[in-house]
Short mmCIF file of C-alpha atoms in Angstrom, two decimals:
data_model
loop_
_atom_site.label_atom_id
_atom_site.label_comp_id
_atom_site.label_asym_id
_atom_site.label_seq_id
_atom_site.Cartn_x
_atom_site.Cartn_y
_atom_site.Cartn_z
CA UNK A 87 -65.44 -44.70 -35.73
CA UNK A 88 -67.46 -42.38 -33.43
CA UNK A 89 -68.60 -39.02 -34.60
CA UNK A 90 -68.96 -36.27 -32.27
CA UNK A 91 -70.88 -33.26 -33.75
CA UNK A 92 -71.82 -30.58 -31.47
CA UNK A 93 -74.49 -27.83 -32.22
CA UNK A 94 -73.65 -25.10 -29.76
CA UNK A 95 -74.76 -21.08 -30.11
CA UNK A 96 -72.11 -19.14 -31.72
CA UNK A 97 -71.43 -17.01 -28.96
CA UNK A 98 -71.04 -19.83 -26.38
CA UNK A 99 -67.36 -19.83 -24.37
CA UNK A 100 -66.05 -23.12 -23.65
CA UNK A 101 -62.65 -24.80 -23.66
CA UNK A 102 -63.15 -26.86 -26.74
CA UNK A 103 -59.76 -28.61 -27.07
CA UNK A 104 -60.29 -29.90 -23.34
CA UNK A 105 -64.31 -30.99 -23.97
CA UNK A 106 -63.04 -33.08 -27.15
CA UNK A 107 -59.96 -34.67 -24.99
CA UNK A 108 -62.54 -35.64 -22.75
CA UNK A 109 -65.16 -36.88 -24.57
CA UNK A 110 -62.96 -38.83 -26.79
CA UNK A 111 -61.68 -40.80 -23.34
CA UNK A 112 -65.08 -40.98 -22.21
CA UNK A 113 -66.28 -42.99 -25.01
CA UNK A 114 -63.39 -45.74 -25.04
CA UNK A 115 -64.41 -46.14 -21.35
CA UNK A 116 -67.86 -46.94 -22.33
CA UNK A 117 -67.68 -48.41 -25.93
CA UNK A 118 -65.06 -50.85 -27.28
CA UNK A 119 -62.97 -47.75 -29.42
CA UNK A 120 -60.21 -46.14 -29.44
CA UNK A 121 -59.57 -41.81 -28.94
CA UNK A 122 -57.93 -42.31 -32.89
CA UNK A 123 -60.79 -43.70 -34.04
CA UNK A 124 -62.80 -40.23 -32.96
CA UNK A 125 -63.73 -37.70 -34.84
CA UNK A 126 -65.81 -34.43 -33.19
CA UNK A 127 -66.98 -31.40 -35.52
CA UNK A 128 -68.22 -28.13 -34.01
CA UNK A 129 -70.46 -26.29 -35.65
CA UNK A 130 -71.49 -22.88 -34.09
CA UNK A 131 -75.01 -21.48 -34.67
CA UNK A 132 -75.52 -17.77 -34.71
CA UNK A 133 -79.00 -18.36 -34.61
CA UNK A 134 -81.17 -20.34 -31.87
CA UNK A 135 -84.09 -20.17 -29.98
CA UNK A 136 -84.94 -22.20 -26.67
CA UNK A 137 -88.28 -22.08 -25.82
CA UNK A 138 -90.31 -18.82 -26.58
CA UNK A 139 -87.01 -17.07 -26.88
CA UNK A 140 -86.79 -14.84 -23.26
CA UNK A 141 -84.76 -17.18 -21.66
CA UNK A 142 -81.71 -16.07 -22.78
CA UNK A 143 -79.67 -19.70 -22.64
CA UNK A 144 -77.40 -20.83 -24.32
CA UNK A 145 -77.99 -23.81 -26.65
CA UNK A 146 -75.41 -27.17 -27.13
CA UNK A 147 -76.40 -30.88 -28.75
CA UNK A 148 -74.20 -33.30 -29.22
CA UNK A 149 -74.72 -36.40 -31.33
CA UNK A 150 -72.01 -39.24 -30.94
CA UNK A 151 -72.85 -41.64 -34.03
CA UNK A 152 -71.26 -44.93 -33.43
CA UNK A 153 -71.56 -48.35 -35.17
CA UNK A 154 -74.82 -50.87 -34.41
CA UNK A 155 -74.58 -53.27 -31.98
CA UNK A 156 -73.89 -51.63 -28.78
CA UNK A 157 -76.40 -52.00 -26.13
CA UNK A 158 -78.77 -49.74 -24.88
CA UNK A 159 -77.13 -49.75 -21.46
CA UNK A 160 -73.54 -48.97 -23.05
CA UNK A 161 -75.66 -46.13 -24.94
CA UNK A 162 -77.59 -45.13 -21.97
CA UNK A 163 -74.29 -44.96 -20.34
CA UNK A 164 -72.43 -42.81 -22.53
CA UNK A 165 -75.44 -40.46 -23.09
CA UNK A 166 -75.35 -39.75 -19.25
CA UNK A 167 -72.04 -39.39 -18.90
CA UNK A 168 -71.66 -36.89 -22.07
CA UNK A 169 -74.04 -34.33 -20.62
CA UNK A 170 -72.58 -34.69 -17.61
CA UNK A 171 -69.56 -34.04 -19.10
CA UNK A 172 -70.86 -30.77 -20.33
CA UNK A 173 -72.26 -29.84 -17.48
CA UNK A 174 -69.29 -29.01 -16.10
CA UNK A 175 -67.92 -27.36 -19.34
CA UNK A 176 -71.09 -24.76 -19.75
CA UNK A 177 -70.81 -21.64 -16.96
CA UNK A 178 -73.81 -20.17 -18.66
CA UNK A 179 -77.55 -21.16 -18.15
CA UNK A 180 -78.24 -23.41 -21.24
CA UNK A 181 -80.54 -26.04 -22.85
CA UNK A 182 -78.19 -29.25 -23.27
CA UNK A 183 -79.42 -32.22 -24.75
CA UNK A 184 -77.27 -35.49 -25.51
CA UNK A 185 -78.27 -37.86 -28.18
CA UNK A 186 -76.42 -41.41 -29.14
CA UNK A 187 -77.60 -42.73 -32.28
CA UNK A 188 -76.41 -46.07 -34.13
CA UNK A 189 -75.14 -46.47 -38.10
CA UNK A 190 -75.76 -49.41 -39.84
CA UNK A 191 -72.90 -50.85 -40.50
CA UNK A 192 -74.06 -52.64 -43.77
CA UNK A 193 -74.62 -48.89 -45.18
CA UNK A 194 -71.97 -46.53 -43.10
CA UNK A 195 -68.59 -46.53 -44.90
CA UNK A 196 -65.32 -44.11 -43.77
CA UNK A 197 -62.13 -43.54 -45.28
CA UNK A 198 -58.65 -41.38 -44.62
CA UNK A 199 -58.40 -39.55 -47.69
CA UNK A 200 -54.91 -39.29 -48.46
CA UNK A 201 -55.68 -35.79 -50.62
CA UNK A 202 -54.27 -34.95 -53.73
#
């Protein structure tokens, strides 16, 4: 059930296939999942600003939405772990944040589309 989606500047060079094998196995480790039940979009931004602009970083947030009822520790756990995670992924100065929200599982709904 866990989506990944991760806002990162356009221009940013990372080794996405290995980030996604790892955060997948990262969150069965912390959360009862499993790496087929993951799903991670990226969605480059060609336009960002940290701070006033002069910096020059890089950007990347990641939001893994998973299913009510974990605990904050398990959450706390994963969130640490996940920028961790991309901290050694980014060889760029860049503003990471890591964010691990819940769906309510009385209103979240997913499906495999079969397609037509």
């Amino acid at each position: 059930m866990p989506q990944i989606l991760v806002d990162h500047s356009a221009d940013l060079d990372f080794d996405r296939a290995g980030l996604v094998k790892e955060i997948h196995q990262l969150i069965t480790e912390v959360i009862d999942t499993t790496v087929a039940e993951c799903k991670t979009v990226f969605r480059p931004a060609a336009q960002y600003t940290v701070g006033d602009g002069t910096t020059g970083q890089a950007v990347m947030l990641v939001e893994i939405k998973i299913l009510a009822g974990r605990s904050l520790e398990q959450r706390a756990e994963l969130t640490s772990r996940v920028l961790a995670l991309l901290e050694s992924y980014l060889t760029v100065p860049a503003a990471i944040g890591v964010e691990v929200t819940e769906l309510e599982r009385a209103t979240y709904r997913f499906v495999h589309h079969p397609g037509r």
